[in-house]
Tab-separated table of C-alpha atoms in Angstrom:
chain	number	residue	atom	x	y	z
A	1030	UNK	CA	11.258	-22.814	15.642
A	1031	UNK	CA	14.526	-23.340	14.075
A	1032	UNK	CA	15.935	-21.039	11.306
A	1033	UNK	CA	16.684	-21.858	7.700
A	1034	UNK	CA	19.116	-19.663	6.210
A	1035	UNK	CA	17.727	-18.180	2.660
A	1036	UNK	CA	13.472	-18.355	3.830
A	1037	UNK	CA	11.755	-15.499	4.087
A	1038	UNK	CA	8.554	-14.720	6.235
A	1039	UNK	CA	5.647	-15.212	4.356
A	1040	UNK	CA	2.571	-14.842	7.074
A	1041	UNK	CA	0.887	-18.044	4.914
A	1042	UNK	CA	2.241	-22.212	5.952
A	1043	UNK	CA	1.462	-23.160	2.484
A	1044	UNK	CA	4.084	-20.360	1.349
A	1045	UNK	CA	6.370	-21.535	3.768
A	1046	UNK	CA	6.165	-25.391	3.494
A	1047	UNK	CA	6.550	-24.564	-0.213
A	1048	UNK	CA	9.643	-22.312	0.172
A	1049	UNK	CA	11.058	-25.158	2.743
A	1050	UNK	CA	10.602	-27.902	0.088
A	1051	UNK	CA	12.340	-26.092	-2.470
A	1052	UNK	CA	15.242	-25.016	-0.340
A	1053	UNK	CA	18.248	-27.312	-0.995
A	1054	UNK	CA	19.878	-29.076	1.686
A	1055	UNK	CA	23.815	-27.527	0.509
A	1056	UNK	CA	26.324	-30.359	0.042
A	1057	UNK	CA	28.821	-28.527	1.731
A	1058	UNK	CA	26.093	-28.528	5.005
A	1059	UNK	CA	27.910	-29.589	8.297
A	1060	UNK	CA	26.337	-31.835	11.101
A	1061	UNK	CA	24.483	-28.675	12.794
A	1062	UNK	CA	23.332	-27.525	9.469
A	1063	UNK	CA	22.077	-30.793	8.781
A	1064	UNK	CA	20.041	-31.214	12.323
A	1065	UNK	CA	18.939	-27.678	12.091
A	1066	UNK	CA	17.487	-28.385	8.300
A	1067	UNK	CA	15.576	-31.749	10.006
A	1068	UNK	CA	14.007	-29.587	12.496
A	1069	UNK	CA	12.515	-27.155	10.271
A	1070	UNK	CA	11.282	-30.603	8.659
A	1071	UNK	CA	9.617	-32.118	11.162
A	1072	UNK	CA	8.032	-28.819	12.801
A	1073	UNK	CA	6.518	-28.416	9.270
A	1074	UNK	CA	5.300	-32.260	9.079
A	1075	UNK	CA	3.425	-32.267	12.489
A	1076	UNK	CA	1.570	-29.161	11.126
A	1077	UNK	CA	0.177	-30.377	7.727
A	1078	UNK	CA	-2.431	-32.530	6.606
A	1079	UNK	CA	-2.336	-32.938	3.118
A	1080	UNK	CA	-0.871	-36.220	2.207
A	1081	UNK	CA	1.016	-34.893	-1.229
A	1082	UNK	CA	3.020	-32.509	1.399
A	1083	UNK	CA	3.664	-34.984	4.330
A	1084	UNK	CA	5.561	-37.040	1.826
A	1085	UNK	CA	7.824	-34.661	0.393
A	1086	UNK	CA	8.462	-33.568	3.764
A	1087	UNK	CA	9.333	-37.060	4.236
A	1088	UNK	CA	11.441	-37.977	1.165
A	1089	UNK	CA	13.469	-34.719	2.367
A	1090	UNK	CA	14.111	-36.148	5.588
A	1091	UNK	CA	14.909	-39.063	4.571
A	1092	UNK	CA	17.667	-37.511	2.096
A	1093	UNK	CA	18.776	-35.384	5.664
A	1094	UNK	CA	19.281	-38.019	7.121
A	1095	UNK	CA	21.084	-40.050	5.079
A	1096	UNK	CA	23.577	-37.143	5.167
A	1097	UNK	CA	23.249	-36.823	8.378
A	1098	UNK	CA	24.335	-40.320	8.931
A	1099	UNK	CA	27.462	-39.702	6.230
A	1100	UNK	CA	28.583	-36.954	8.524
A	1101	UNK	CA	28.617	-39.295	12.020
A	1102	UNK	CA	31.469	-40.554	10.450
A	1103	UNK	CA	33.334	-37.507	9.166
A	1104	UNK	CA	36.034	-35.329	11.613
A	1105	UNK	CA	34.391	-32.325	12.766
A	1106	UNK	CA	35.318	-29.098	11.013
A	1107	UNK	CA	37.638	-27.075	13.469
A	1108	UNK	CA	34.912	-23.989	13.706
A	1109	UNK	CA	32.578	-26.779	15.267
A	1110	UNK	CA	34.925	-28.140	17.601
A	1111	UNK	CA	35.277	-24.909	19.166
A	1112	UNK	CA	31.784	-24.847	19.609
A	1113	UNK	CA	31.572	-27.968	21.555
A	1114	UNK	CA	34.760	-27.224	23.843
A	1115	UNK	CA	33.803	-26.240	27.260
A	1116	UNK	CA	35.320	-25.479	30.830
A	1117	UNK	CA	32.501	-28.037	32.287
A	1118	UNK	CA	30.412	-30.617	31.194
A	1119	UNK	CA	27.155	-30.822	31.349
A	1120	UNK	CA	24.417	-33.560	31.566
A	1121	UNK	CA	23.766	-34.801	28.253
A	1122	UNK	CA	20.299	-34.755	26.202
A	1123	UNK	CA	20.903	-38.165	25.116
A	1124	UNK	CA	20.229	-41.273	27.280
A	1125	UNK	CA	23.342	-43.607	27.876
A	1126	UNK	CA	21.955	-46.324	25.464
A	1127	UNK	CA	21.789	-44.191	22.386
A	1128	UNK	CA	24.843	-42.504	22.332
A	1129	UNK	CA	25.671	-43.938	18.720
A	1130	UNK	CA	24.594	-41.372	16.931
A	1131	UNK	CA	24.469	-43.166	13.853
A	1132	UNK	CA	22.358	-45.758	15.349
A	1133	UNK	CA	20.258	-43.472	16.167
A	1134	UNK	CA	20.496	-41.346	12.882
A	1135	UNK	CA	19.132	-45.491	11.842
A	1136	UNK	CA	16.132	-45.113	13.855
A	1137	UNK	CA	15.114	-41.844	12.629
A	1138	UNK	CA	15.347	-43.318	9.217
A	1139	UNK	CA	13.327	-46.638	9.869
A	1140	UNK	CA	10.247	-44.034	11.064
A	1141	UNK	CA	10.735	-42.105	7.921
A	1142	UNK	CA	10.725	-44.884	6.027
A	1143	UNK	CA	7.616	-46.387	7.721
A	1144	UNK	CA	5.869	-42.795	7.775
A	1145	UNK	CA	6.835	-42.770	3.983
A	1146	UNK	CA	4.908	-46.143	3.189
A	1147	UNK	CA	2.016	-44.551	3.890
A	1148	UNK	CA	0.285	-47.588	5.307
A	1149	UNK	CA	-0.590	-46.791	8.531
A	1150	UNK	CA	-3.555	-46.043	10.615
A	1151	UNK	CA	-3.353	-42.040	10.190
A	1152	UNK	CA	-3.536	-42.347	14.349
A	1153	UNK	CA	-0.282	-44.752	14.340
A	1154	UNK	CA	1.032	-41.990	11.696
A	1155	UNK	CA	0.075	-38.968	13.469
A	1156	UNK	CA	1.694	-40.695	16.784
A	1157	UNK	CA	4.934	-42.062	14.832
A	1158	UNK	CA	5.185	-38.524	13.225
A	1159	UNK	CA	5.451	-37.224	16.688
A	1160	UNK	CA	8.160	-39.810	17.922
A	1161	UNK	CA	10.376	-38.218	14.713
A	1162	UNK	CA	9.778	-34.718	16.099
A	1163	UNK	CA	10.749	-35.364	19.245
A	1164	UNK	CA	13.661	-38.045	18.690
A	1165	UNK	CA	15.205	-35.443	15.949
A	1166	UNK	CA	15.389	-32.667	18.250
A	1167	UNK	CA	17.248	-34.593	20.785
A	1168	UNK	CA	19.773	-35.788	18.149
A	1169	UNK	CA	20.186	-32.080	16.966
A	1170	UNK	CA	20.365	-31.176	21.223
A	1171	UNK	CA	22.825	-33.848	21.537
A	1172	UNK	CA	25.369	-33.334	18.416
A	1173	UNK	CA	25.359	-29.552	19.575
A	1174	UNK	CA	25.998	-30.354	22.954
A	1175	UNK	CA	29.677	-29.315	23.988
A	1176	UNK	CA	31.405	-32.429	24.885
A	1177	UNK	CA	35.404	-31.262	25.018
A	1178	UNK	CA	36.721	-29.976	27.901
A	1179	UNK	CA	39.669	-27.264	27.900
């Protein structure tokens, strides 16, 4: 499970999910800090129930990832750059057709948005919920991914 700077253990998930709502997403948060914060989102949203929680989750997603989306645009900051130069590329996590990240950063928004209308069929929602899990871990996979070669 990803790591949220500032949380502390508490053995309870009601502690937790609390402690995760309240944590602000720092405006000074680069791209990894920003995928890293949506992880800890969506690992928490596949393991609650109560509707009250599932939409804050949401509506704090949904602010990630419109930040998220500011960042696709923004130069990297030189310490991440380094990260993502290598001697030797590897295969990426993303397929060929989404490598837009800010189209993608879109889609993760639309099933935010959808899962925030609270509308659907808690099946559809429970499977939907599960497309953001996975589809947000392979846009954090794929912005960390080194993709500069020395």
């Amino acid at each position: 499970m990803t790591t949220i700077p500032n949380l502390l253990y508490i053995p309870c998930r009601d502690s937790f999910t609390v402690q995760l709502l309240a944590t602000p997403l720092p405006a000074s948060a680069n791209l990894f800090e920003v995928t890293d914060f949506c992880t800890g989102f969506v690992n928490v949203l596949l393991e609650t129930n109560d509707p009250a929680e599932r939409i804050a989750i949401l509506g704090r997603l949904s602010q990630a990832f419109t930040r998220m989306a500011q960042l696709c645009d923004d130069d990297l900051p030189p310490e991440l750059v380094i990260r993502l130069t290598t001697d030797e590329l590897l295969p990426s996590s993303m397929p060929d057709l989404w490598h837009d990240t800010c189209l993608t950063v879109g889609y993760l928004q639309s099933l935010t948005q959808a899962l925030l209308g609270n509308t659907l069929a808690k099946p559809v929602a429970d499977d939907l919920a599960g497309l953001l899990h996975d589809m947000v871990y392979i846009v954090r996979d794929y912005v960390q991914e080194p993709y500069l070669v020395h």
